[in-house]
Amino acid sequence: MALHLPKPRSTKSAQKTVGLDGLNVSVSTAATNGVEKSKSVKSGGLAGLTSKVSVRQIRTEIGKEGLRQAAVDAGRKPPSDRTLRRWAQQGRIPHPDVTERAQRRAAIERLGGIDAVAKKIGRSRSAVSRYRSGETNELRADAKKKLKNVKARDIMDRAGVLRPDGQPKKATIRVRGGVSVRNGSEEGYDYRVRTLDFANSDSPFSLDETRELAMALAGDDHARVVAILERHATMDYPENKGFDQYGDTFGFHFDSIESVHIDWT
């Protein structure tokens, strides 16, 4: 009779992030890529939960002159109308430095402009202007965190996941992907591809978990999204009940994610 041994857990590139409990954890890059791809599915409940918007939308928000200025700020020649049309048609700007500055300009415009952002994050108008142009690569730690939160709240509001009182709506989550359960060694039971319906977990996603999940999605922190999902699957999903979380004897992990679907009600 054949002896069926557990398969070794596949070795995949990993990303570092911080979980809800403040623990440093590693998650699979294939899993984070799956979360990112799920945002492109309009019916999946994640559409709009991103800080990166299309070139066409950027052009609408900051106009042709705004895009030209983003190129100038990056030290490049002002693009012609023909070049701007090509960028919009192709859906990409071929220069990462121009893309970053254009995204910053568009985000600040959506938040009400330089003066409004300066007031929201407690910095001077000139500081925000330097950040927008790329003259300052990052804001100071406190202002950086405030801007990240302000942007995330705005994205969540535009995506329709906030109630009138500003709290996130209830999230009913389903995730399909390749999973494994590590048992304290490099070997684990490979359950292959499974669909986890978190509506069936012993404990629903709490308000804090839902808020942090939505904030991570809005901030494009896909590694943190995976960490939040893994923690809930480890602690509260019926089939995995009894497994401790990261660093202990057991742990639930997504080796890959095919799709994430969220209903916000």
mmCIF file of C-alpha atoms in Angstrom:
data_model
loop_
_atom_site.group_PDB
_atom_site.id
_atom_site.type_symbol
_atom_site.label_atom_id
_atom_site.label_comp_id
_atom_site.label_asym_id
_atom_site.label_seq_id
_atom_site.Cartn_x
_atom_site.Cartn_y
_atom_site.Cartn_z
ATOM 1 C CA MET A 1 0.000 0.000 0.000
ATOM 2 C CA ALA A 2 1.422 3.356 -1.000
ATOM 3 C CA LEU A 3 2.381 5.692 1.784
ATOM 4 C CA HIS A 4 1.041 9.200 1.185
ATOM 5 C CA LEU A 5 3.331 11.699 2.829
ATOM 6 C CA PRO A 6 2.619 15.437 3.058
ATOM 7 C CA LYS A 7 4.200 17.425 0.280
ATOM 8 C CA PRO A 8 6.921 19.923 1.187
ATOM 9 C CA ARG A 9 5.623 23.449 1.130
ATOM 10 C CA SER A 10 6.610 25.075 -2.128
ATOM 11 C CA THR A 11 9.362 27.657 -1.949
ATOM 12 C CA LYS A 12 8.186 30.992 -3.368
ATOM 13 C CA SER A 13 9.479 34.532 -3.170
ATOM 14 C CA ALA A 14 8.099 36.354 -0.154
ATOM 15 C CA GLN A 15 7.315 39.881 0.945
ATOM 16 C CA LYS A 16 7.639 41.281 4.457
ATOM 17 C CA THR A 17 4.820 43.125 6.173
ATOM 18 C CA VAL A 18 3.382 43.853 9.605
ATOM 19 C CA GLY A 19 0.251 41.986 10.700
ATOM 20 C CA LEU A 20 -2.639 43.271 12.776
ATOM 21 C CA ASP A 21 -0.882 42.182 15.967
ATOM 22 C CA GLY A 22 2.243 44.172 15.130
ATOM 23 C CA LEU A 23 4.180 41.016 14.256
ATOM 24 C CA ASN A 24 6.569 40.967 11.318
ATOM 25 C CA VAL A 25 5.391 38.297 8.889
ATOM 26 C CA SER A 26 6.263 37.023 5.417
ATOM 27 C CA VAL A 27 3.659 36.404 2.731
ATOM 28 C CA SER A 28 3.901 34.873 -0.716
ATOM 29 C CA THR A 29 4.503 37.220 -3.630
ATOM 30 C CA ALA A 30 2.169 35.031 -5.718
ATOM 31 C CA ALA A 31 -0.549 35.736 -3.154
ATOM 32 C CA THR A 32 -0.002 39.514 -3.195
ATOM 33 C CA ASN A 33 -0.019 39.484 -7.005
ATOM 34 C CA GLY A 34 -3.364 37.698 -6.900
ATOM 35 C CA VAL A 35 -4.851 40.422 -4.711
ATOM 36 C CA GLU A 36 -3.582 43.081 -7.101
ATOM 37 C CA LYS A 37 -5.054 41.299 -10.123
ATOM 38 C CA SER A 38 -8.402 40.916 -8.355
ATOM 39 C CA LYS A 39 -8.722 44.705 -8.332
ATOM 40 C CA SER A 40 -9.139 44.670 -12.103
ATOM 41 C CA VAL A 41 -12.325 42.571 -11.891
ATOM 42 C CA LYS A 42 -15.192 45.071 -11.838
ATOM 43 C CA SER A 43 -17.652 42.647 -10.239
ATOM 44 C CA GLY A 44 -15.265 41.558 -7.481
ATOM 45 C CA GLY A 45 -15.927 44.376 -5.022
ATOM 46 C CA LEU A 46 -12.312 45.611 -5.124
ATOM 47 C CA ALA A 47 -12.556 47.902 -8.131
ATOM 48 C CA GLY A 48 -11.596 51.448 -7.203
ATOM 49 C CA LEU A 49 -9.764 50.408 -4.032
ATOM 50 C CA THR A 50 -6.382 51.532 -5.302
ATOM 51 C CA SER A 51 -4.228 54.625 -5.121
ATOM 52 C CA LYS A 52 -3.010 54.046 -8.677
ATOM 53 C CA VAL A 53 -5.441 55.259 -11.318
ATOM 54 C CA SER A 54 -5.394 54.981 -15.107
ATOM 55 C CA VAL A 55 -3.527 57.406 -17.338
ATOM 56 C CA ARG A 56 -6.839 58.400 -18.877
ATOM 57 C CA GLN A 57 -8.215 59.332 -15.453
ATOM 58 C CA ILE A 58 -5.038 61.200 -14.548
ATOM 59 C CA ARG A 59 -5.329 63.236 -17.736
ATOM 60 C CA THR A 60 -8.933 64.061 -16.856
ATOM 61 C CA GLU A 61 -7.997 65.119 -13.315
ATOM 62 C CA ILE A 62 -4.879 67.207 -13.943
ATOM 63 C CA GLY A 63 -5.231 67.953 -17.655
ATOM 64 C CA LYS A 64 -2.587 67.923 -20.345
ATOM 65 C CA GLU A 65 -0.647 70.711 -18.656
ATOM 66 C CA GLY A 66 -0.523 68.778 -15.410
ATOM 67 C CA LEU A 67 0.924 65.763 -17.217
ATOM 68 C CA ARG A 68 3.442 67.986 -18.976
ATOM 69 C CA GLN A 69 4.477 69.514 -15.676
ATOM 70 C CA ALA A 70 4.932 66.032 -14.177
ATOM 71 C CA ALA A 71 7.363 65.275 -17.013
ATOM 72 C CA VAL A 72 9.211 68.568 -16.482
ATOM 73 C CA ASP A 73 9.422 67.860 -12.729
ATOM 74 C CA ALA A 74 11.063 64.540 -13.603
ATOM 75 C CA GLY A 75 13.655 66.370 -15.699
ATOM 76 C CA ARG A 76 12.193 65.410 -19.072
ATOM 77 C CA LYS A 77 11.018 67.339 -22.105
ATOM 78 C CA PRO A 78 7.369 68.394 -22.079
ATOM 79 C CA PRO A 79 5.445 65.709 -24.018
ATOM 80 C CA SER A 80 3.528 66.733 -27.116
ATOM 81 C CA ASP A 81 -0.234 66.329 -27.514
ATOM 82 C CA ARG A 82 0.464 63.305 -29.710
ATOM 83 C CA THR A 83 2.579 61.698 -26.986
ATOM 84 C CA LEU A 84 -0.090 62.348 -24.357
ATOM 85 C CA ARG A 85 -2.713 60.725 -26.588
ATOM 86 C CA ARG A 86 -0.458 57.707 -27.050
ATOM 87 C CA TRP A 87 0.023 57.376 -23.280
ATOM 88 C CA ALA A 88 -3.743 57.417 -22.772
ATOM 89 C CA GLN A 89 -4.369 54.940 -25.602
ATOM 90 C CA GLN A 90 -1.721 52.523 -24.314
ATOM 91 C CA GLY A 91 -2.802 53.021 -20.706
ATOM 92 C CA ARG A 92 0.741 53.610 -19.496
ATOM 93 C CA ILE A 93 3.420 56.240 -19.132
ATOM 94 C CA PRO A 94 6.741 54.694 -20.201
ATOM 95 C CA HIS A 95 8.740 56.592 -17.586
ATOM 96 C CA PRO A 96 8.308 55.497 -13.911
ATOM 97 C CA ASP A 97 9.530 58.864 -12.592
ATOM 98 C CA VAL A 98 6.891 60.721 -14.627
ATOM 99 C CA THR A 99 4.231 58.201 -13.581
ATOM 100 C CA GLU A 100 5.008 58.751 -9.897
ATOM 101 C CA ARG A 101 4.794 62.529 -10.171
ATOM 102 C CA ALA A 102 1.599 62.353 -12.238
ATOM 103 C CA GLN A 103 -0.016 60.026 -9.684
ATOM 104 C CA ARG A 104 0.969 62.428 -6.877
ATOM 105 C CA ARG A 105 -0.491 65.395 -8.727
ATOM 106 C CA ALA A 106 -3.733 63.540 -9.405
ATOM 107 C CA ALA A 107 -4.040 62.344 -5.792
ATOM 108 C CA ILE A 108 -3.514 65.836 -4.396
ATOM 109 C CA GLU A 109 -6.046 67.231 -6.870
ATOM 110 C CA ARG A 110 -8.627 64.641 -5.750
ATOM 111 C CA LEU A 111 -8.059 65.663 -2.136
ATOM 112 C CA GLY A 112 -8.874 69.300 -2.911
ATOM 113 C CA GLY A 113 -5.526 70.725 -3.971
ATOM 114 C CA ILE A 114 -2.321 71.787 -2.239
ATOM 115 C CA ASP A 115 -3.912 74.064 0.372
ATOM 116 C CA ALA A 116 -6.495 71.458 1.401
ATOM 117 C CA VAL A 117 -3.864 68.717 1.710
ATOM 118 C CA ALA A 118 -1.519 70.978 3.678
ATOM 119 C CA LYS A 119 -4.299 71.628 6.191
ATOM 120 C CA LYS A 120 -5.251 67.951 6.460
ATOM 121 C CA ILE A 121 -1.718 66.734 7.191
ATOM 122 C CA GLY A 122 -0.473 69.714 9.182
ATOM 123 C CA ARG A 123 2.302 70.766 6.807
ATOM 124 C CA SER A 124 3.028 73.973 4.929
ATOM 125 C CA ARG A 125 1.848 74.660 1.423
ATOM 126 C CA SER A 126 5.424 74.686 0.170
ATOM 127 C CA ALA A 127 6.119 71.266 1.736
ATOM 128 C CA VAL A 128 3.179 69.730 -0.107
ATOM 129 C CA SER A 129 4.187 71.488 -3.317
ATOM 130 C CA ARG A 130 7.738 70.097 -3.064
ATOM 131 C CA TYR A 131 6.334 66.624 -2.442
ATOM 132 C CA ARG A 132 3.986 66.905 -5.435
ATOM 133 C CA SER A 133 6.843 67.875 -7.760
ATOM 134 C CA GLY A 134 9.150 65.168 -6.448
ATOM 135 C CA GLU A 135 11.635 67.698 -5.093
ATOM 136 C CA THR A 136 10.963 66.000 -1.745
ATOM 137 C CA ASN A 137 10.771 62.248 -2.179
ATOM 138 C CA GLU A 138 8.881 61.615 1.066
ATOM 139 C CA LEU A 139 7.110 63.702 3.667
ATOM 140 C CA ARG A 140 8.127 63.546 7.313
ATOM 141 C CA ALA A 141 6.975 60.431 9.161
ATOM 142 C CA ASP A 142 3.918 61.967 10.843
ATOM 143 C CA ALA A 143 2.801 63.837 7.712
ATOM 144 C CA LYS A 144 3.466 60.776 5.541
ATOM 145 C CA LYS A 145 1.194 58.664 7.742
ATOM 146 C CA LYS A 146 -1.527 61.335 7.778
ATOM 147 C CA LEU A 147 -1.432 61.693 3.997
ATOM 148 C CA LYS A 148 -1.601 57.916 3.565
ATOM 149 C CA ASN A 149 -4.669 57.747 5.812
ATOM 150 C CA VAL A 150 -6.371 60.723 4.166
ATOM 151 C CA LYS A 151 -5.797 59.222 0.716
ATOM 152 C CA ALA A 152 -7.065 55.819 1.844
ATOM 153 C CA ARG A 153 -10.256 57.282 3.346
ATOM 154 C CA ASP A 154 -10.917 59.223 0.166
ATOM 155 C CA ILE A 155 -10.370 56.114 -1.975
ATOM 156 C CA MET A 156 -12.647 54.034 0.270
ATOM 157 C CA ASP A 157 -15.345 56.705 0.085
ATOM 158 C CA ARG A 158 -15.144 56.924 -3.710
ATOM 159 C CA ALA A 159 -15.223 53.124 -3.985
ATOM 160 C CA GLY A 160 -18.450 53.055 -1.968
ATOM 161 C CA VAL A 161 -17.234 50.937 0.946
ATOM 162 C CA LEU A 162 -17.985 53.506 3.673
ATOM 163 C CA ARG A 163 -21.283 54.078 5.429
ATOM 164 C CA PRO A 164 -22.539 57.642 6.039
ATOM 165 C CA ASP A 165 -20.980 57.583 9.521
ATOM 166 C CA GLY A 166 -17.556 56.963 7.980
ATOM 167 C CA GLN A 167 -17.272 53.349 9.145
ATOM 168 C CA PRO A 168 -16.638 50.605 6.575
ATOM 169 C CA LYS A 169 -19.549 48.511 5.427
ATOM 170 C CA LYS A 170 -19.731 44.834 6.380
ATOM 171 C CA ALA A 171 -17.354 42.808 4.211
ATOM 172 C CA THR A 172 -18.337 39.302 3.066
ATOM 173 C CA ILE A 173 -15.125 37.830 1.708
ATOM 174 C CA ARG A 174 -14.324 34.843 -0.487
ATOM 175 C CA VAL A 175 -10.774 33.942 -1.460
ATOM 176 C CA ARG A 176 -9.668 31.239 -3.880
ATOM 177 C CA GLY A 177 -6.049 30.157 -3.932
ATOM 178 C CA GLY A 178 -3.413 27.578 -3.200
ATOM 179 C CA VAL A 179 -2.977 27.077 0.526
ATOM 180 C CA SER A 180 -0.822 25.100 2.928
ATOM 181 C CA VAL A 181 -0.646 24.632 6.673
ATOM 182 C CA ARG A 182 2.847 24.628 8.127
ATOM 183 C CA ASN A 183 3.389 22.355 11.112
ATOM 184 C CA GLY A 184 6.579 23.808 12.539
ATOM 185 C CA SER A 185 8.882 22.555 9.785
ATOM 186 C CA GLU A 186 9.335 23.151 6.092
ATOM 187 C CA GLU A 187 6.866 20.348 5.390
ATOM 188 C CA GLY A 188 3.175 21.056 5.347
ATOM 189 C CA TYR A 189 -0.092 19.586 4.194
ATOM 190 C CA ASP A 190 -0.700 20.986 0.748
ATOM 191 C CA TYR A 191 -4.448 21.460 0.332
ATOM 192 C CA ARG A 192 -3.850 22.701 -3.200
ATOM 193 C CA VAL A 193 -6.493 25.108 -4.503
ATOM 194 C CA ARG A 194 -9.334 25.922 -2.118
ATOM 195 C CA THR A 195 -12.040 28.527 -1.814
ATOM 196 C CA LEU A 196 -12.378 30.043 1.639
ATOM 197 C CA ASP A 197 -15.734 31.639 2.326
ATOM 198 C CA PHE A 198 -15.043 33.827 5.326
ATOM 199 C CA ALA A 199 -18.766 34.298 5.877
ATOM 200 C CA ASN A 200 -18.564 30.783 7.337
ATOM 201 C CA SER A 201 -15.761 31.559 9.788
ATOM 202 C CA ASP A 202 -16.454 31.016 13.483
ATOM 203 C CA SER A 203 -16.037 34.746 14.069
ATOM 204 C CA PRO A 204 -16.941 37.262 11.329
ATOM 205 C CA PHE A 205 -14.441 39.930 10.380
ATOM 206 C CA SER A 206 -14.518 42.516 13.134
ATOM 207 C CA LEU A 207 -14.964 46.221 12.438
ATOM 208 C CA ASP A 208 -11.255 46.771 13.107
ATOM 209 C CA GLU A 209 -10.259 43.934 10.762
ATOM 210 C CA THR A 210 -12.580 45.229 8.043
ATOM 211 C CA ARG A 211 -11.258 48.774 8.401
ATOM 212 C CA GLU A 212 -7.625 47.655 8.273
ATOM 213 C CA LEU A 213 -8.345 45.413 5.284
ATOM 214 C CA ALA A 214 -10.024 48.255 3.366
ATOM 215 C CA MET A 215 -7.222 50.667 4.299
ATOM 216 C CA ALA A 216 -4.603 48.183 3.080
ATOM 217 C CA LEU A 217 -6.482 47.668 -0.196
ATOM 218 C CA ALA A 218 -6.836 51.421 -0.712
ATOM 219 C CA GLY A 219 -3.142 51.928 0.012
ATOM 220 C CA ASP A 220 -2.072 49.136 -2.366
ATOM 221 C CA ASP A 221 -0.459 47.330 0.562
ATOM 222 C CA HIS A 222 -1.269 43.911 -0.849
ATOM 223 C CA ALA A 223 1.134 42.100 1.463
ATOM 224 C CA ARG A 224 -0.771 43.414 4.472
ATOM 225 C CA VAL A 225 -4.059 42.339 2.854
ATOM 226 C CA VAL A 226 -2.733 38.777 2.596
ATOM 227 C CA ALA A 227 -1.478 38.896 6.195
ATOM 228 C CA ILE A 228 -4.920 39.978 7.452
ATOM 229 C CA LEU A 229 -6.633 37.208 5.484
ATOM 230 C CA GLU A 230 -4.130 34.597 6.688
ATOM 231 C CA ARG A 231 -4.533 35.639 10.305
ATOM 232 C CA HIS A 232 -8.314 35.356 10.140
ATOM 233 C CA ALA A 233 -8.078 32.000 8.366
ATOM 234 C CA THR A 234 -5.670 30.768 11.030
ATOM 235 C CA MET A 235 -7.642 31.936 14.043
ATOM 236 C CA ASP A 236 -11.301 31.838 13.018
ATOM 237 C CA TYR A 237 -11.926 29.636 9.985
ATOM 238 C CA PRO A 238 -13.644 26.358 11.036
ATOM 239 C CA GLU A 239 -11.379 23.922 9.178
ATOM 240 C CA ASN A 240 -8.250 25.527 10.597
ATOM 241 C CA LYS A 241 -9.407 26.013 14.174
ATOM 242 C CA GLY A 242 -6.664 25.336 16.677
ATOM 243 C CA PHE A 243 -3.710 26.533 14.649
ATOM 244 C CA ASP A 244 -1.668 29.273 16.278
ATOM 245 C CA GLN A 245 -0.599 32.246 14.240
ATOM 246 C CA TYR A 246 2.753 33.193 12.790
ATOM 247 C CA GLY A 247 5.937 31.934 14.392
ATOM 248 C CA ASP A 248 4.309 29.288 16.572
ATOM 249 C CA THR A 249 3.711 25.602 15.954
ATOM 250 C CA PHE A 250 1.181 25.962 13.156
ATOM 251 C CA GLY A 251 0.286 28.546 10.557
ATOM 252 C CA PHE A 252 -2.103 28.918 7.621
ATOM 253 C CA HIS A 253 -0.606 30.388 4.466
ATOM 254 C CA PHE A 254 -1.671 31.330 0.964
ATOM 255 C CA ASP A 255 0.985 30.060 -1.446
ATOM 256 C CA SER A 256 -0.953 31.834 -4.191
ATOM 257 C CA ILE A 257 -4.252 33.650 -4.670
ATOM 258 C CA GLU A 258 -6.379 33.297 -7.775
ATOM 259 C CA SER A 259 -9.158 35.685 -6.795
ATOM 260 C CA VAL A 260 -10.544 37.808 -3.977
ATOM 261 C CA HIS A 261 -14.229 38.732 -3.965
ATOM 262 C CA ILE A 262 -15.791 41.097 -1.421
ATOM 263 C CA ASP A 263 -19.433 42.055 -1.039
ATOM 264 C CA TRP A 264 -19.794 45.324 0.903
ATOM 265 C CA THR A 265 -23.190 45.581 2.591
#
